[in-house]
Amino acid sequence: MNYFRKIFKWLKLAGKKPRTSPTLPSESEFEFWYNFMIEELNEARTAFEKKDLNKLIDAIIDLHWVHANLVFFTG
């Protein structure tokens, strides 16, 4: 199972429906994604400033997952 399939499966379990063709996400989906990206970027910045490699890696992985959410929402 590839990376995006795992994320799509997780989102489906959360009750989200995948798009079958390219489309703009709803305003609430976009706001969720945007705010989550900002949160993870801030965590990455803080981890970097504190020289905390483990927390930086965690933030990077979370950023990948959040990015995949927008892929899911846009089809």
PDB file of N, CA and C in Angstrom:
ATOM      1  N   MET A   1       0.853  -1.181   0.000  1.00  0.00           N
ATOM      2  CA  MET A   1       0.000   0.000   0.000  1.00  0.00           C
ATOM      3  C   MET A   1       0.896   1.241   0.000  1.00  0.00           C
ATOM      4  N   ASN A   2       0.673   2.104  -0.971  1.00  0.00           N
ATOM      5  CA  ASN A   2       1.540   3.269  -1.033  1.00  0.00           C
ATOM      6  C   ASN A   2       1.104   4.360  -0.056  1.00  0.00           C
ATOM      7  N   TYR A   3       1.905   5.360   0.023  1.00  0.00           N
ATOM      8  CA  TYR A   3       1.739   6.459   0.972  1.00  0.00           C
ATOM      9  C   TYR A   3       0.366   7.123   0.871  1.00  0.00           C
ATOM     10  N   PHE A   4      -0.021   7.541  -0.336  1.00  0.00           N
ATOM     11  CA  PHE A   4      -1.301   8.227  -0.496  1.00  0.00           C
ATOM     12  C   PHE A   4      -2.479   7.300  -0.210  1.00  0.00           C
ATOM     13  N   ARG A   5      -2.364   6.045  -0.567  1.00  0.00           N
ATOM     14  CA  ARG A   5      -3.455   5.107  -0.281  1.00  0.00           C
ATOM     15  C   ARG A   5      -3.685   4.971   1.220  1.00  0.00           C
ATOM     16  N   LYS A   6      -2.605   4.948   1.985  1.00  0.00           N
ATOM     17  CA  LYS A   6      -2.740   4.866   3.444  1.00  0.00           C
ATOM     18  C   LYS A   6      -3.472   6.089   3.988  1.00  0.00           C
ATOM     19  N   ILE A   7      -3.111   7.236   3.483  1.00  0.00           N
ATOM     20  CA  ILE A   7      -3.745   8.468   3.947  1.00  0.00           C
ATOM     21  C   ILE A   7      -5.203   8.510   3.516  1.00  0.00           C
ATOM     22  N   PHE A   8      -5.473   8.114   2.275  1.00  0.00           N
ATOM     23  CA  PHE A   8      -6.852   8.091   1.789  1.00  0.00           C
ATOM     24  C   PHE A   8      -7.695   7.127   2.622  1.00  0.00           C
ATOM     25  N   LYS A   9      -7.123   5.971   2.972  1.00  0.00           N
ATOM     26  CA  LYS A   9      -7.844   5.002   3.795  1.00  0.00           C
ATOM     27  C   LYS A   9      -8.160   5.610   5.161  1.00  0.00           C
ATOM     28  N   TRP A  10      -7.193   6.292   5.740  1.00  0.00           N
ATOM     29  CA  TRP A  10      -7.384   6.931   7.039  1.00  0.00           C
ATOM     30  C   TRP A  10      -8.484   7.986   6.962  1.00  0.00           C
ATOM     31  N   LEU A  11      -8.475   8.807   5.912  1.00  0.00           N
ATOM     32  CA  LEU A  11      -9.500   9.844   5.764  1.00  0.00           C
ATOM     33  C   LEU A  11     -10.886   9.238   5.535  1.00  0.00           C
ATOM     34  N   LYS A  12     -10.950   8.134   4.791  1.00  0.00           N
ATOM     35  CA  LYS A  12     -12.237   7.459   4.583  1.00  0.00           C
ATOM     36  C   LYS A  12     -12.783   6.942   5.912  1.00  0.00           C
ATOM     37  N   LEU A  13     -11.891   6.402   6.753  1.00  0.00           N
ATOM     38  CA  LEU A  13     -12.312   5.936   8.078  1.00  0.00           C
ATOM     39  C   LEU A  13     -12.848   7.093   8.919  1.00  0.00           C
ATOM     40  N   ALA A  14     -12.342   8.295   8.651  1.00  0.00           N
ATOM     41  CA  ALA A  14     -12.801   9.488   9.367  1.00  0.00           C
ATOM     42  C   ALA A  14     -14.088  10.053   8.772  1.00  0.00           C
ATOM     43  N   GLY A  15     -14.631   9.347   7.767  1.00  0.00           N
ATOM     44  CA  GLY A  15     -15.896   9.767   7.184  1.00  0.00           C
ATOM     45  C   GLY A  15     -15.790  10.714   6.012  1.00  0.00           C
ATOM     46  N   LYS A  16     -14.579  10.936   5.517  1.00  0.00           N
ATOM     47  CA  LYS A  16     -14.387  11.822   4.371  1.00  0.00           C
ATOM     48  C   LYS A  16     -14.565  11.033   3.084  1.00  0.00           C
ATOM     49  N   LYS A  17     -15.154  11.664   2.084  1.00  0.00           N
ATOM     50  CA  LYS A  17     -15.361  11.009   0.793  1.00  0.00           C
ATOM     51  C   LYS A  17     -14.353  11.539  -0.217  1.00  0.00           C
ATOM     52  N   PRO A  18     -13.649  10.630  -0.905  1.00  0.00           N
ATOM     53  CA  PRO A  18     -12.670  11.086  -1.896  1.00  0.00           C
ATOM     54  C   PRO A  18     -13.370  11.665  -3.124  1.00  0.00           C
ATOM     55  N   ARG A  19     -12.718  12.586  -3.767  1.00  0.00           N
ATOM     56  CA  ARG A  19     -13.234  13.140  -5.014  1.00  0.00           C
ATOM     57  C   ARG A  19     -12.868  12.187  -6.145  1.00  0.00           C
ATOM     58  N   THR A  20     -13.734  12.072  -7.116  1.00  0.00           N
ATOM     59  CA  THR A  20     -13.462  11.195  -8.259  1.00  0.00           C
ATOM     60  C   THR A  20     -12.946  11.976  -9.455  1.00  0.00           C
ATOM     61  N   SER A  21     -12.983  13.298  -9.362  1.00  0.00           N
ATOM     62  CA  SER A  21     -12.410  14.138 -10.412  1.00  0.00           C
ATOM     63  C   SER A  21     -11.875  15.410  -9.757  1.00  0.00           C
ATOM     64  N   PRO A  22     -10.944  16.089 -10.423  1.00  0.00           N
ATOM     65  CA  PRO A  22     -10.368  17.296  -9.830  1.00  0.00           C
ATOM     66  C   PRO A  22     -11.432  18.355  -9.532  1.00  0.00           C
ATOM     67  N   THR A  23     -11.348  18.920  -8.351  1.00  0.00           N
ATOM     68  CA  THR A  23     -12.298  19.952  -7.930  1.00  0.00           C
ATOM     69  C   THR A  23     -11.688  20.767  -6.798  1.00  0.00           C
ATOM     70  N   LEU A  24     -12.206  21.954  -6.593  1.00  0.00           N
ATOM     71  CA  LEU A  24     -11.761  22.743  -5.451  1.00  0.00           C
ATOM     72  C   LEU A  24     -12.339  22.142  -4.176  1.00  0.00           C
ATOM     73  N   PRO A  25     -11.557  22.141  -3.095  1.00  0.00           N
ATOM     74  CA  PRO A  25     -12.116  21.670  -1.828  1.00  0.00           C
ATOM     75  C   PRO A  25     -13.154  22.671  -1.328  1.00  0.00           C
ATOM     76  N   SER A  26     -13.981  22.224  -0.407  1.00  0.00           N
ATOM     77  CA  SER A  26     -14.929  23.153   0.211  1.00  0.00           C
ATOM     78  C   SER A  26     -14.138  24.162   1.046  1.00  0.00           C
ATOM     79  N   GLU A  27     -14.807  25.235   1.406  1.00  0.00           N
ATOM     80  CA  GLU A  27     -14.135  26.248   2.223  1.00  0.00           C
ATOM     81  C   GLU A  27     -13.680  25.658   3.555  1.00  0.00           C
ATOM     82  N   SER A  28     -14.516  24.832   4.175  1.00  0.00           N
ATOM     83  CA  SER A  28     -14.141  24.244   5.468  1.00  0.00           C
ATOM     84  C   SER A  28     -12.978  23.263   5.320  1.00  0.00           C
ATOM     85  N   GLU A  29     -12.950  22.502   4.227  1.00  0.00           N
ATOM     86  CA  GLU A  29     -11.833  21.578   3.990  1.00  0.00           C
ATOM     87  C   GLU A  29     -10.536  22.352   3.783  1.00  0.00           C
ATOM     88  N   PHE A  30     -10.620  23.425   2.993  1.00  0.00           N
ATOM     89  CA  PHE A  30      -9.416  24.214   2.749  1.00  0.00           C
ATOM     90  C   PHE A  30      -8.927  24.876   4.029  1.00  0.00           C
ATOM     91  N   GLU A  31      -9.840  25.441   4.807  1.00  0.00           N
ATOM     92  CA  GLU A  31      -9.452  26.087   6.063  1.00  0.00           C
ATOM     93  C   GLU A  31      -8.830  25.081   7.033  1.00  0.00           C
ATOM     94  N   PHE A  32      -9.400  23.889   7.112  1.00  0.00           N
ATOM     95  CA  PHE A  32      -8.832  22.825   7.946  1.00  0.00           C
ATOM     96  C   PHE A  32      -7.399  22.540   7.512  1.00  0.00           C
ATOM     97  N   TRP A  33      -7.217  22.337   6.206  1.00  0.00           N
ATOM     98  CA  TRP A  33      -5.891  22.030   5.672  1.00  0.00           C
ATOM     99  C   TRP A  33      -4.923  23.179   5.930  1.00  0.00           C
ATOM    100  N   TYR A  34      -5.331  24.398   5.614  1.00  0.00           N
ATOM    101  CA  TYR A  34      -4.471  25.565   5.750  1.00  0.00           C
ATOM    102  C   TYR A  34      -4.022  25.753   7.200  1.00  0.00           C
ATOM    103  N   ASN A  35      -4.961  25.708   8.125  1.00  0.00           N
ATOM    104  CA  ASN A  35      -4.618  25.888   9.538  1.00  0.00           C
ATOM    105  C   ASN A  35      -3.714  24.780  10.049  1.00  0.00           C
ATOM    106  N   PHE A  36      -3.955  23.568   9.589  1.00  0.00           N
ATOM    107  CA  PHE A  36      -3.120  22.434   9.987  1.00  0.00           C
ATOM    108  C   PHE A  36      -1.700  22.602   9.438  1.00  0.00           C
ATOM    109  N   MET A  37      -1.567  23.074   8.196  1.00  0.00           N
ATOM    110  CA  MET A  37      -0.238  23.309   7.613  1.00  0.00           C
ATOM    111  C   MET A  37       0.515  24.373   8.406  1.00  0.00           C
ATOM    112  N   ILE A  38      -0.159  25.460   8.743  1.00  0.00           N
ATOM    113  CA  ILE A  38       0.479  26.524   9.523  1.00  0.00           C
ATOM    114  C   ILE A  38       0.945  25.990  10.872  1.00  0.00           C
ATOM    115  N   GLU A  39       0.104  25.202  11.520  1.00  0.00           N
ATOM    116  CA  GLU A  39       0.471  24.613  12.812  1.00  0.00           C
ATOM    117  C   GLU A  39       1.731  23.755  12.685  1.00  0.00           C
ATOM    118  N   GLU A  40       1.774  22.914  11.662  1.00  0.00           N
ATOM    119  CA  GLU A  40       2.933  22.032  11.492  1.00  0.00           C
ATOM    120  C   GLU A  40       4.184  22.815  11.084  1.00  0.00           C
ATOM    121  N   LEU A  41       4.023  23.848  10.271  1.00  0.00           N
ATOM    122  CA  LEU A  41       5.166  24.693   9.918  1.00  0.00           C
ATOM    123  C   LEU A  41       5.716  25.395  11.153  1.00  0.00           C
ATOM    124  N   ASN A  42       4.835  25.856  12.019  1.00  0.00           N
ATOM    125  CA  ASN A  42       5.281  26.482  13.268  1.00  0.00           C
ATOM    126  C   ASN A  42       6.010  25.483  14.157  1.00  0.00           C
ATOM    127  N   GLU A  43       5.512  24.253  14.217  1.00  0.00           N
ATOM    128  CA  GLU A  43       6.198  23.217  14.994  1.00  0.00           C
ATOM    129  C   GLU A  43       7.581  22.935  14.417  1.00  0.00           C
ATOM    130  N   ALA A  44       7.689  22.919  13.099  1.00  0.00           N
ATOM    131  CA  ALA A  44       8.989  22.689  12.464  1.00  0.00           C
ATOM    132  C   ALA A  44       9.952  23.828  12.794  1.00  0.00           C
ATOM    133  N   ARG A  45       9.469  25.052  12.718  1.00  0.00           N
ATOM    134  CA  ARG A  45      10.307  26.222  13.039  1.00  0.00           C
ATOM    135  C   ARG A  45      10.789  26.156  14.484  1.00  0.00           C
ATOM    136  N   THR A  46       9.888  25.867  15.409  1.00  0.00           N
ATOM    137  CA  THR A  46      10.245  25.781  16.825  1.00  0.00           C
ATOM    138  C   THR A  46      11.259  24.672  17.063  1.00  0.00           C
ATOM    139  N   ALA A  47      11.033  23.520  16.458  1.00  0.00           N
ATOM    140  CA  ALA A  47      11.963  22.397  16.619  1.00  0.00           C
ATOM    141  C   ALA A  47      13.341  22.762  16.081  1.00  0.00           C
ATOM    142  N   PHE A  48      13.372  23.426  14.929  1.00  0.00           N
ATOM    143  CA  PHE A  48      14.653  23.834  14.348  1.00  0.00           C
ATOM    144  C   PHE A  48      15.366  24.822  15.264  1.00  0.00           C
ATOM    145  N   GLU A  49      14.637  25.807  15.747  1.00  0.00           N
ATOM    146  CA  GLU A  49      15.241  26.814  16.624  1.00  0.00           C
ATOM    147  C   GLU A  49      15.773  26.205  17.912  1.00  0.00           C
ATOM    148  N   LYS A  50      15.110  25.154  18.395  1.00  0.00           N
ATOM    149  CA  LYS A  50      15.555  24.478  19.616  1.00  0.00           C
ATOM    150  C   LYS A  50      16.568  23.369  19.326  1.00  0.00           C
ATOM    151  N   LYS A  51      16.892  23.199  18.042  1.00  0.00           N
ATOM    152  CA  LYS A  51      17.839  22.153  17.609  1.00  0.00           C
ATOM    153  C   LYS A  51      17.370  20.765  18.039  1.00  0.00           C
ATOM    154  N   ASP A  52      16.056  20.543  17.957  1.00  0.00           N
ATOM    155  CA  ASP A  52      15.456  19.267  18.347  1.00  0.00           C
ATOM    156  C   ASP A  52      15.152  18.453  17.090  1.00  0.00           C
ATOM    157  N   LEU A  53      16.082  17.592  16.724  1.00  0.00           N
ATOM    158  CA  LEU A  53      15.957  16.823  15.485  1.00  0.00           C
ATOM    159  C   LEU A  53      14.725  15.925  15.492  1.00  0.00           C
ATOM    160  N   ASN A  54      14.447  15.264  16.605  1.00  0.00           N
ATOM    161  CA  ASN A  54      13.288  14.366  16.657  1.00  0.00           C
ATOM    162  C   ASN A  54      11.976  15.108  16.404  1.00  0.00           C
ATOM    163  N   LYS A  55      11.819  16.267  17.011  1.00  0.00           N
ATOM    164  CA  LYS A  55      10.591  17.037  16.797  1.00  0.00           C
ATOM    165  C   LYS A  55      10.534  17.620  15.387  1.00  0.00           C
ATOM    166  N   LEU A  56      11.684  17.954  14.825  1.00  0.00           N
ATOM    167  CA  LEU A  56      11.709  18.441  13.449  1.00  0.00           C
ATOM    168  C   LEU A  56      11.281  17.337  12.489  1.00  0.00           C
ATOM    169  N   ILE A  57      11.799  16.143  12.687  1.00  0.00           N
ATOM    170  CA  ILE A  57      11.405  15.007  11.844  1.00  0.00           C
ATOM    171  C   ILE A  57       9.908  14.741  11.986  1.00  0.00           C
ATOM    172  N   ASP A  58       9.402  14.798  13.205  1.00  0.00           N
ATOM    173  CA  ASP A  58       7.968  14.603  13.431  1.00  0.00           C
ATOM    174  C   ASP A  58       7.149  15.647  12.667  1.00  0.00           C
ATOM    175  N   ALA A  59       7.573  16.894  12.714  1.00  0.00           N
ATOM    176  CA  ALA A  59       6.856  17.955  11.997  1.00  0.00           C
ATOM    177  C   ALA A  59       6.908  17.735  10.488  1.00  0.00           C
ATOM    178  N   ILE A  60       8.038  17.293   9.979  1.00  0.00           N
ATOM    179  CA  ILE A  60       8.170  17.032   8.541  1.00  0.00           C
ATOM    180  C   ILE A  60       7.222  15.917   8.114  1.00  0.00           C
ATOM    181  N   ILE A  61       7.168  14.850   8.890  1.00  0.00           N
ATOM    182  CA  ILE A  61       6.254  13.743   8.570  1.00  0.00           C
ATOM    183  C   ILE A  61       4.805  14.226   8.624  1.00  0.00           C
ATOM    184  N   ASP A  62       4.478  14.996   9.646  1.00  0.00           N
ATOM    185  CA  ASP A  62       3.118  15.534   9.745  1.00  0.00           C
ATOM    186  C   ASP A  62       2.787  16.428   8.555  1.00  0.00           C
ATOM    187  N   LEU A  63       3.749  17.210   8.086  1.00  0.00           N
ATOM    188  CA  LEU A  63       3.521  18.061   6.913  1.00  0.00           C
ATOM    189  C   LEU A  63       3.182  17.222   5.686  1.00  0.00           C
ATOM    190  N   HIS A  64       3.843  16.084   5.529  1.00  0.00           N
ATOM    191  CA  HIS A  64       3.520  15.191   4.406  1.00  0.00           C
ATOM    192  C   HIS A  64       2.077  14.694   4.503  1.00  0.00           C
ATOM    193  N   TRP A  65       1.669  14.297   5.693  1.00  0.00           N
ATOM    194  CA  TRP A  65       0.295  13.812   5.881  1.00  0.00           C
ATOM    195  C   TRP A  65      -0.722  14.911   5.601  1.00  0.00           C
ATOM    196  N   VAL A  66      -0.443  16.109   6.089  1.00  0.00           N
ATOM    197  CA  VAL A  66      -1.376  17.215   5.881  1.00  0.00           C
ATOM    198  C   VAL A  66      -1.448  17.583   4.401  1.00  0.00           C
ATOM    199  N   HIS A  67      -0.312  17.577   3.741  1.00  0.00           N
ATOM    200  CA  HIS A  67      -0.285  17.842   2.294  1.00  0.00           C
ATOM    201  C   HIS A  67      -1.169  16.844   1.562  1.00  0.00           C
ATOM    202  N   ALA A  68      -1.093  15.592   1.943  1.00  0.00           N
ATOM    203  CA  ALA A  68      -1.893  14.549   1.293  1.00  0.00           C
ATOM    204  C   ALA A  68      -3.388  14.769   1.513  1.00  0.00           C
ATOM    205  N   ASN A  69      -3.756  15.423   2.612  1.00  0.00           N
ATOM    206  CA  ASN A  69      -5.167  15.755   2.829  1.00  0.00           C
ATOM    207  C   ASN A  69      -5.689  16.632   1.702  1.00  0.00           C
ATOM    208  N   LEU A  70      -4.908  17.621   1.287  1.00  0.00           N
ATOM    209  CA  LEU A  70      -5.366  18.503   0.215  1.00  0.00           C
ATOM    210  C   LEU A  70      -5.449  17.749  -1.106  1.00  0.00           C
ATOM    211  N   VAL A  71      -4.533  16.827  -1.339  1.00  0.00           N
ATOM    212  CA  VAL A  71      -4.608  15.980  -2.537  1.00  0.00           C
ATOM    213  C   VAL A  71      -5.929  15.208  -2.522  1.00  0.00           C
ATOM    214  N   PHE A  72      -6.270  14.642  -1.382  1.00  0.00           N
ATOM    215  CA  PHE A  72      -7.516  13.890  -1.217  1.00  0.00           C
ATOM    216  C   PHE A  72      -8.730  14.780  -1.494  1.00  0.00           C
ATOM    217  N   PHE A  73      -8.730  15.984  -0.926  1.00  0.00           N
ATOM    218  CA  PHE A  73      -9.875  16.886  -1.058  1.00  0.00           C
ATOM    219  C   PHE A  73     -10.041  17.463  -2.460  1.00  0.00           C
ATOM    220  N   THR A  74      -8.968  17.470  -3.261  1.00  0.00           N
ATOM    221  CA  THR A  74      -9.058  18.048  -4.607  1.00  0.00           C
ATOM    222  C   THR A  74      -9.177  17.000  -5.701  1.00  0.00           C
ATOM    223  N   GLY A  75      -9.185  15.728  -5.336  1.00  0.00           N
ATOM    224  CA  GLY A  75      -9.357  14.668  -6.324  1.00  0.00           C
ATOM    225  C   GLY A  75      -8.092  14.370  -7.049  1.00  0.00           C
TER     226      GLY A  75
END
